[in-house]
């Protein structure tokens, strides 16, 4: 069971990370559960070895002793002698989630860890639901942060919020074209633009490809954000900046990832499913889809005529908001 089970563990799978749990602890928990499953398999029958054992001679009235050839099991490979067969297993983590965020987290085991790199290189978009609360501002943009300001929000309407979101999406779409480094005169680039497949082929600041309001019931509102190269802190700051544009303040009360590339909530294993058999089944069911999606997206990425990148490197101080993106492009 151990070796056969390990052979089925090469690939990618998704789990649901609950809020309050650090991604490192989640990874270690999954690794521990996989090791338990691999070591819990029924051990192979022990090898037999011929040994000469001293015993009484048959049909002897004088109770004479003799050596008798006997087959006995060897204990060299017994689990109580050699210990567990599997003691370490490398589990890789894809696009991370901070402790306060929840949602889809992609993990890779064995050769699947190399596929995580392919996911990064494909620059796939991710979907979030972000919940905001009007009327107050905190030092870290979170609802439970240190309160720094309270404001009224009676003047805020759904129409005003939708107008702000449209402005954010428009400015980020302009930035998306700039960071994609595409030669827009080529047929390939035109076809990608028509299909909405333009994306940066290098690392960039956070780019929002779509944003809309799902629910508006002041002081609460719920946004759906499609983006790439983001951090959860940047999404919380976005909620803060939306509040400022609405002439009030707002904090973020929840960040939940509902899609990471081609993995959705339907693919994510719950805490009760973080066991060997469930993870093996998840890897097997996603294997063909993962291979097809990665091949398609990487082929799209490298099949386009591109100019040398004018954008900023990933570790440089890039624009951090929708409004900074637009002002940065004007200069």
PDB file of C-alpha atoms in Angstrom, residues 15-211:
ATOM      1  CA  UNK A  15      -8.027  22.414  -0.029  1.00  0.00           C
ATOM      2  CA  UNK A  16     -10.276  24.908   1.729  1.00  0.00           C
ATOM      3  CA  UNK A  17      -8.297  27.003   4.205  1.00  0.00           C
ATOM      4  CA  UNK A  18     -10.467  28.253   7.065  1.00  0.00           C
ATOM      5  CA  UNK A  19      -9.870  31.730   8.507  1.00  0.00           C
ATOM      6  CA  UNK A  20      -7.493  31.898  11.458  1.00  0.00           C
ATOM      7  CA  UNK A  21      -5.280  29.084  10.190  1.00  0.00           C
ATOM      8  CA  UNK A  22      -1.786  29.851   8.883  1.00  0.00           C
ATOM      9  CA  UNK A  23      -0.869  28.274   5.558  1.00  0.00           C
ATOM     10  CA  UNK A  24       2.282  26.710   7.041  1.00  0.00           C
ATOM     11  CA  UNK A  25       0.242  24.943   9.710  1.00  0.00           C
ATOM     12  CA  UNK A  26      -2.201  23.752   7.061  1.00  0.00           C
ATOM     13  CA  UNK A  27       0.625  22.371   4.928  1.00  0.00           C
ATOM     14  CA  UNK A  28       2.188  20.574   7.906  1.00  0.00           C
ATOM     15  CA  UNK A  29      -1.195  19.106   8.865  1.00  0.00           C
ATOM     16  CA  UNK A  30      -1.770  17.769   5.350  1.00  0.00           C
ATOM     17  CA  UNK A  31       1.756  16.329   5.247  1.00  0.00           C
ATOM     18  CA  UNK A  32       1.230  14.588   8.602  1.00  0.00           C
ATOM     19  CA  UNK A  33      -2.073  13.095   7.467  1.00  0.00           C
ATOM     20  CA  UNK A  34      -0.507  11.799   4.250  1.00  0.00           C
ATOM     21  CA  UNK A  35       2.360  10.174   6.157  1.00  0.00           C
ATOM     22  CA  UNK A  36      -0.111   8.529   8.543  1.00  0.00           C
ATOM     23  CA  UNK A  37      -2.053   7.154   5.595  1.00  0.00           C
ATOM     24  CA  UNK A  38       1.041   5.834   3.834  1.00  0.00           C
ATOM     25  CA  UNK A  39       2.362   4.164   6.979  1.00  0.00           C
ATOM     26  CA  UNK A  40      -1.006   2.720   7.942  1.00  0.00           C
ATOM     27  CA  UNK A  41      -1.015   0.283   5.048  1.00  0.00           C
ATOM     28  CA  UNK A  42      -0.909  -3.436   5.742  1.00  0.00           C
ATOM     29  CA  UNK A  43       2.777  -4.467   5.924  1.00  0.00           C
ATOM     30  CA  UNK A  44       4.113  -7.098   3.575  1.00  0.00           C
ATOM     31  CA  UNK A  45       4.464 -10.641   4.835  1.00  0.00           C
ATOM     32  CA  UNK A  46       7.888 -10.969   6.471  1.00  0.00           C
ATOM     33  CA  UNK A  47      10.597 -12.838   4.620  1.00  0.00           C
ATOM     34  CA  UNK A  48      11.305 -16.361   5.820  1.00  0.00           C
ATOM     35  CA  UNK A  49      14.769 -17.508   6.760  1.00  0.00           C
ATOM     36  CA  UNK A  50      15.989 -21.049   7.493  1.00  0.00           C
ATOM     37  CA  UNK A  51      17.479 -21.481  10.947  1.00  0.00           C
ATOM     38  CA  UNK A  52      18.650 -24.576  12.845  1.00  0.00           C
ATOM     39  CA  UNK A  53      16.909 -24.718  16.161  1.00  0.00           C
ATOM     40  CA  UNK A  54      17.869 -26.972  19.053  1.00  0.00           C
ATOM     41  CA  UNK A  55      15.084 -29.295  20.129  1.00  0.00           C
ATOM     42  CA  UNK A  56      14.325 -32.779  21.495  1.00  0.00           C
ATOM     43  CA  UNK A  57      14.854 -35.664  19.148  1.00  0.00           C
ATOM     44  CA  UNK A  58      11.673 -37.432  18.122  1.00  0.00           C
ATOM     45  CA  UNK A  59      11.028 -40.976  19.394  1.00  0.00           C
ATOM     46  CA  UNK A  60      13.920 -40.712  21.802  1.00  0.00           C
ATOM     47  CA  UNK A  61      13.423 -42.087  25.290  1.00  0.00           C
ATOM     48  CA  UNK A  62      16.630 -40.486  26.573  1.00  0.00           C
ATOM     49  CA  UNK A  63      15.410 -36.970  25.629  1.00  0.00           C
ATOM     50  CA  UNK A  64      18.383 -36.337  23.395  1.00  0.00           C
ATOM     51  CA  UNK A  65      18.663 -32.936  21.664  1.00  0.00           C
ATOM     52  CA  UNK A  66      19.176 -32.301  17.970  1.00  0.00           C
ATOM     53  CA  UNK A  67      19.317 -29.413  15.480  1.00  0.00           C
ATOM     54  CA  UNK A  68      16.274 -29.120  13.236  1.00  0.00           C
ATOM     55  CA  UNK A  69      16.014 -26.925  10.108  1.00  0.00           C
ATOM     56  CA  UNK A  70      13.095 -24.545  10.634  1.00  0.00           C
ATOM     57  CA  UNK A  71      11.692 -21.636   8.577  1.00  0.00           C
ATOM     58  CA  UNK A  72      11.272 -18.530  10.750  1.00  0.00           C
ATOM     59  CA  UNK A  73      10.308 -14.929   9.836  1.00  0.00           C
ATOM     60  CA  UNK A  74      13.056 -12.338   9.715  1.00  0.00           C
ATOM     61  CA  UNK A  75      12.336  -9.231  11.758  1.00  0.00           C
ATOM     62  CA  UNK A  76      14.738  -6.883   9.974  1.00  0.00           C
ATOM     63  CA  UNK A  77      11.909  -5.104   8.109  1.00  0.00           C
ATOM     64  CA  UNK A  78       9.340  -5.268  10.891  1.00  0.00           C
ATOM     65  CA  UNK A  79       7.849  -1.793  11.585  1.00  0.00           C
ATOM     66  CA  UNK A  80       8.701  -2.101  15.276  1.00  0.00           C
ATOM     67  CA  UNK A  81      12.353  -2.686  14.335  1.00  0.00           C
ATOM     68  CA  UNK A  82      12.997  -0.336  11.422  1.00  0.00           C
ATOM     69  CA  UNK A  83      10.386   2.310  12.306  1.00  0.00           C
ATOM     70  CA  UNK A  84       7.815   3.860   9.897  1.00  0.00           C
ATOM     71  CA  UNK A  85       8.502   3.367   6.183  1.00  0.00           C
ATOM     72  CA  UNK A  86       7.736   7.018   5.337  1.00  0.00           C
ATOM     73  CA  UNK A  87       9.119   9.768   7.551  1.00  0.00           C
ATOM     74  CA  UNK A  88       9.041  12.845   5.285  1.00  0.00           C
ATOM     75  CA  UNK A  89       6.992  14.055   2.337  1.00  0.00           C
ATOM     76  CA  UNK A  90       7.440  17.348   0.526  1.00  0.00           C
ATOM     77  CA  UNK A  91       4.223  19.302   0.051  1.00  0.00           C
ATOM     78  CA  UNK A  92       4.393  22.559  -1.920  1.00  0.00           C
ATOM     79  CA  UNK A  93       2.001  25.508  -1.550  1.00  0.00           C
ATOM     80  CA  UNK A  94       0.734  27.602  -4.470  1.00  0.00           C
ATOM     81  CA  UNK A  95      -0.623  31.155  -4.196  1.00  0.00           C
ATOM     82  CA  UNK A  96      -0.668  31.661  -0.441  1.00  0.00           C
ATOM     83  CA  UNK A  97      -3.397  33.005   1.802  1.00  0.00           C
ATOM     84  CA  UNK A  98      -2.646  34.951   4.971  1.00  0.00           C
ATOM     85  CA  UNK A  99      -3.984  33.832   8.325  1.00  0.00           C
ATOM     86  CA  UNK A 100      -7.143  35.982   8.246  1.00  0.00           C
ATOM     87  CA  UNK A 101      -8.182  34.995   4.695  1.00  0.00           C
ATOM     88  CA  UNK A 102      -9.988  31.819   3.724  1.00  0.00           C
ATOM     89  CA  UNK A 103     -10.780  29.855   0.598  1.00  0.00           C
ATOM     90  CA  UNK A 104      -9.117  27.807  -2.127  1.00  0.00           C
ATOM     91  CA  UNK A 105      -5.459  26.931  -1.529  1.00  0.00           C
ATOM     92  CA  UNK A 106      -3.632  24.808  -4.113  1.00  0.00           C
ATOM     93  CA  UNK A 107      -1.044  22.272  -2.924  1.00  0.00           C
ATOM     94  CA  UNK A 108       1.378  20.082  -4.850  1.00  0.00           C
ATOM     95  CA  UNK A 109       2.925  16.740  -3.897  1.00  0.00           C
ATOM     96  CA  UNK A 110       5.894  15.018  -5.530  1.00  0.00           C
ATOM     97  CA  UNK A 111       6.213  15.998  -9.184  1.00  0.00           C
ATOM     98  CA  UNK A 112       3.176  18.201  -8.652  1.00  0.00           C
ATOM     99  CA  UNK A 113       5.406  20.775  -6.976  1.00  0.00           C
ATOM    100  CA  UNK A 114       6.889  21.559 -10.403  1.00  0.00           C
ATOM    101  CA  UNK A 115       3.372  22.190 -11.696  1.00  0.00           C
ATOM    102  CA  UNK A 116       3.020  24.957  -9.093  1.00  0.00           C
ATOM    103  CA  UNK A 117       5.802  26.803 -10.913  1.00  0.00           C
ATOM    104  CA  UNK A 118       3.887  26.365 -14.177  1.00  0.00           C
ATOM    105  CA  UNK A 119       0.841  27.910 -12.516  1.00  0.00           C
ATOM    106  CA  UNK A 120       2.905  30.955 -11.558  1.00  0.00           C
ATOM    107  CA  UNK A 121       4.296  31.246 -15.086  1.00  0.00           C
ATOM    108  CA  UNK A 122       0.792  31.075 -16.585  1.00  0.00           C
ATOM    109  CA  UNK A 123      -0.262  34.218 -14.614  1.00  0.00           C
ATOM    110  CA  UNK A 124      -3.769  32.884 -14.032  1.00  0.00           C
ATOM    111  CA  UNK A 125      -6.475  35.058 -12.497  1.00  0.00           C
ATOM    112  CA  UNK A 126      -8.056  34.392  -9.112  1.00  0.00           C
ATOM    113  CA  UNK A 127     -11.529  35.238  -7.818  1.00  0.00           C
ATOM    114  CA  UNK A 128     -12.327  36.602  -4.355  1.00  0.00           C
ATOM    115  CA  UNK A 129     -15.382  37.667  -2.454  1.00  0.00           C
ATOM    116  CA  UNK A 130     -14.509  40.654  -0.284  1.00  0.00           C
ATOM    117  CA  UNK A 131     -16.881  41.895   2.408  1.00  0.00           C
ATOM    118  CA  UNK A 132     -16.731  45.544   3.463  1.00  0.00           C
ATOM    119  CA  UNK A 133     -18.232  47.555   6.306  1.00  0.00           C
ATOM    120  CA  UNK A 134     -18.940  51.271   5.891  1.00  0.00           C
ATOM    121  CA  UNK A 135     -18.524  53.879   8.595  1.00  0.00           C
ATOM    122  CA  UNK A 136     -15.135  53.277  10.186  1.00  0.00           C
ATOM    123  CA  UNK A 137     -11.422  53.052   9.410  1.00  0.00           C
ATOM    124  CA  UNK A 138      -8.718  51.027  11.154  1.00  0.00           C
ATOM    125  CA  UNK A 139      -4.936  51.025  11.085  1.00  0.00           C
ATOM    126  CA  UNK A 140      -4.702  47.712   9.188  1.00  0.00           C
ATOM    127  CA  UNK A 141      -7.899  48.001   7.057  1.00  0.00           C
ATOM    128  CA  UNK A 142      -9.431  45.041   8.983  1.00  0.00           C
ATOM    129  CA  UNK A 143     -12.619  45.179  11.019  1.00  0.00           C
ATOM    130  CA  UNK A 144     -10.822  44.065  14.189  1.00  0.00           C
ATOM    131  CA  UNK A 145      -7.923  46.516  13.793  1.00  0.00           C
ATOM    132  CA  UNK A 146      -7.283  49.624  15.892  1.00  0.00           C
ATOM    133  CA  UNK A 147     -10.058  52.144  15.204  1.00  0.00           C
ATOM    134  CA  UNK A 148      -8.730  55.453  13.843  1.00  0.00           C
ATOM    135  CA  UNK A 149     -11.877  57.112  12.466  1.00  0.00           C
ATOM    136  CA  UNK A 150     -15.669  56.846  12.394  1.00  0.00           C
ATOM    137  CA  UNK A 151     -17.819  58.483   9.711  1.00  0.00           C
ATOM    138  CA  UNK A 152     -21.399  58.637   8.478  1.00  0.00           C
ATOM    139  CA  UNK A 153     -22.445  56.732   5.360  1.00  0.00           C
ATOM    140  CA  UNK A 154     -26.093  57.679   4.826  1.00  0.00           C
ATOM    141  CA  UNK A 155     -25.211  59.355   1.513  1.00  0.00           C
ATOM    142  CA  UNK A 156     -23.708  56.189   0.013  1.00  0.00           C
ATOM    143  CA  UNK A 157     -25.907  54.479  -2.591  1.00  0.00           C
ATOM    144  CA  UNK A 158     -25.572  51.372  -4.764  1.00  0.00           C
ATOM    145  CA  UNK A 159     -25.295  53.578  -7.849  1.00  0.00           C
ATOM    146  CA  UNK A 160     -22.357  55.522  -6.383  1.00  0.00           C
ATOM    147  CA  UNK A 161     -20.602  52.305  -5.433  1.00  0.00           C
ATOM    148  CA  UNK A 162     -21.127  50.792  -8.893  1.00  0.00           C
ATOM    149  CA  UNK A 163     -19.707  53.966 -10.461  1.00  0.00           C
ATOM    150  CA  UNK A 164     -16.549  53.716  -8.361  1.00  0.00           C
ATOM    151  CA  UNK A 165     -16.134  50.032  -9.216  1.00  0.00           C
ATOM    152  CA  UNK A 166     -16.469  50.785 -12.938  1.00  0.00           C
ATOM    153  CA  UNK A 167     -13.726  53.418 -12.646  1.00  0.00           C
ATOM    154  CA  UNK A 168     -11.451  50.926 -10.867  1.00  0.00           C
ATOM    155  CA  UNK A 169     -12.005  48.252 -13.498  1.00  0.00           C
ATOM    156  CA  UNK A 170     -11.404  50.706 -16.342  1.00  0.00           C
ATOM    157  CA  UNK A 171      -8.116  51.975 -14.926  1.00  0.00           C
ATOM    158  CA  UNK A 172      -6.850  48.449 -14.298  1.00  0.00           C
ATOM    159  CA  UNK A 173      -7.786  47.331 -17.804  1.00  0.00           C
ATOM    160  CA  UNK A 174      -5.557  50.095 -19.193  1.00  0.00           C
ATOM    161  CA  UNK A 175      -2.757  48.971 -16.894  1.00  0.00           C
ATOM    162  CA  UNK A 176      -3.306  45.365 -17.960  1.00  0.00           C
ATOM    163  CA  UNK A 177      -2.595  46.249 -21.580  1.00  0.00           C
ATOM    164  CA  UNK A 178       0.521  48.165 -20.544  1.00  0.00           C
ATOM    165  CA  UNK A 179       1.942  45.325 -18.426  1.00  0.00           C
ATOM    166  CA  UNK A 180       1.055  42.655 -20.998  1.00  0.00           C
ATOM    167  CA  UNK A 181       3.801  44.058 -23.269  1.00  0.00           C
ATOM    168  CA  UNK A 182       1.843  42.967 -26.328  1.00  0.00           C
ATOM    169  CA  UNK A 183       2.343  44.270 -29.826  1.00  0.00           C
ATOM    170  CA  UNK A 184      -1.290  45.212 -30.310  1.00  0.00           C
ATOM    171  CA  UNK A 185      -0.787  45.383 -34.079  1.00  0.00           C
ATOM    172  CA  UNK A 186      -0.448  41.607 -34.350  1.00  0.00           C
ATOM    173  CA  UNK A 187      -3.357  39.309 -35.161  1.00  0.00           C
ATOM    174  CA  UNK A 188      -2.596  37.120 -32.144  1.00  0.00           C
ATOM    175  CA  UNK A 189      -2.852  40.055 -29.759  1.00  0.00           C
ATOM    176  CA  UNK A 190      -6.112  41.192 -31.354  1.00  0.00           C
ATOM    177  CA  UNK A 191      -7.637  37.715 -30.972  1.00  0.00           C
ATOM    178  CA  UNK A 192      -6.534  37.558 -27.322  1.00  0.00           C
ATOM    179  CA  UNK A 193      -8.085  40.961 -26.633  1.00  0.00           C
ATOM    180  CA  UNK A 194     -11.376  39.873 -28.195  1.00  0.00           C
ATOM    181  CA  UNK A 195     -11.462  36.744 -26.029  1.00  0.00           C
ATOM    182  CA  UNK A 196     -10.413  38.636 -22.893  1.00  0.00           C
ATOM    183  CA  UNK A 197      -7.184  36.666 -22.539  1.00  0.00           C
ATOM    184  CA  UNK A 198      -4.730  39.553 -22.299  1.00  0.00           C
ATOM    185  CA  UNK A 199      -2.618  39.307 -19.161  1.00  0.00           C
ATOM    186  CA  UNK A 200       0.914  40.252 -18.128  1.00  0.00           C
ATOM    187  CA  UNK A 201       3.571  37.766 -19.098  1.00  0.00           C
ATOM    188  CA  UNK A 202       5.859  39.114 -16.377  1.00  0.00           C
ATOM    189  CA  UNK A 203       5.249  39.949 -12.751  1.00  0.00           C
ATOM    190  CA  UNK A 204       3.419  43.198 -12.095  1.00  0.00           C
ATOM    191  CA  UNK A 205       1.537  45.064  -9.367  1.00  0.00           C
ATOM    192  CA  UNK A 206      -1.945  43.843  -8.506  1.00  0.00           C
ATOM    193  CA  UNK A 207      -4.188  43.993 -11.557  1.00  0.00           C
ATOM    194  CA  UNK A 208      -7.982  43.763 -11.369  1.00  0.00           C
ATOM    195  CA  UNK A 209      -9.632  42.229 -14.425  1.00  0.00           C
ATOM    196  CA  UNK A 210     -13.159  42.414 -13.033  1.00  0.00           C
ATOM    197  CA  UNK A 211     -14.954  43.835 -10.003  1.00  0.00           C
TER     198      UNK A 211
END
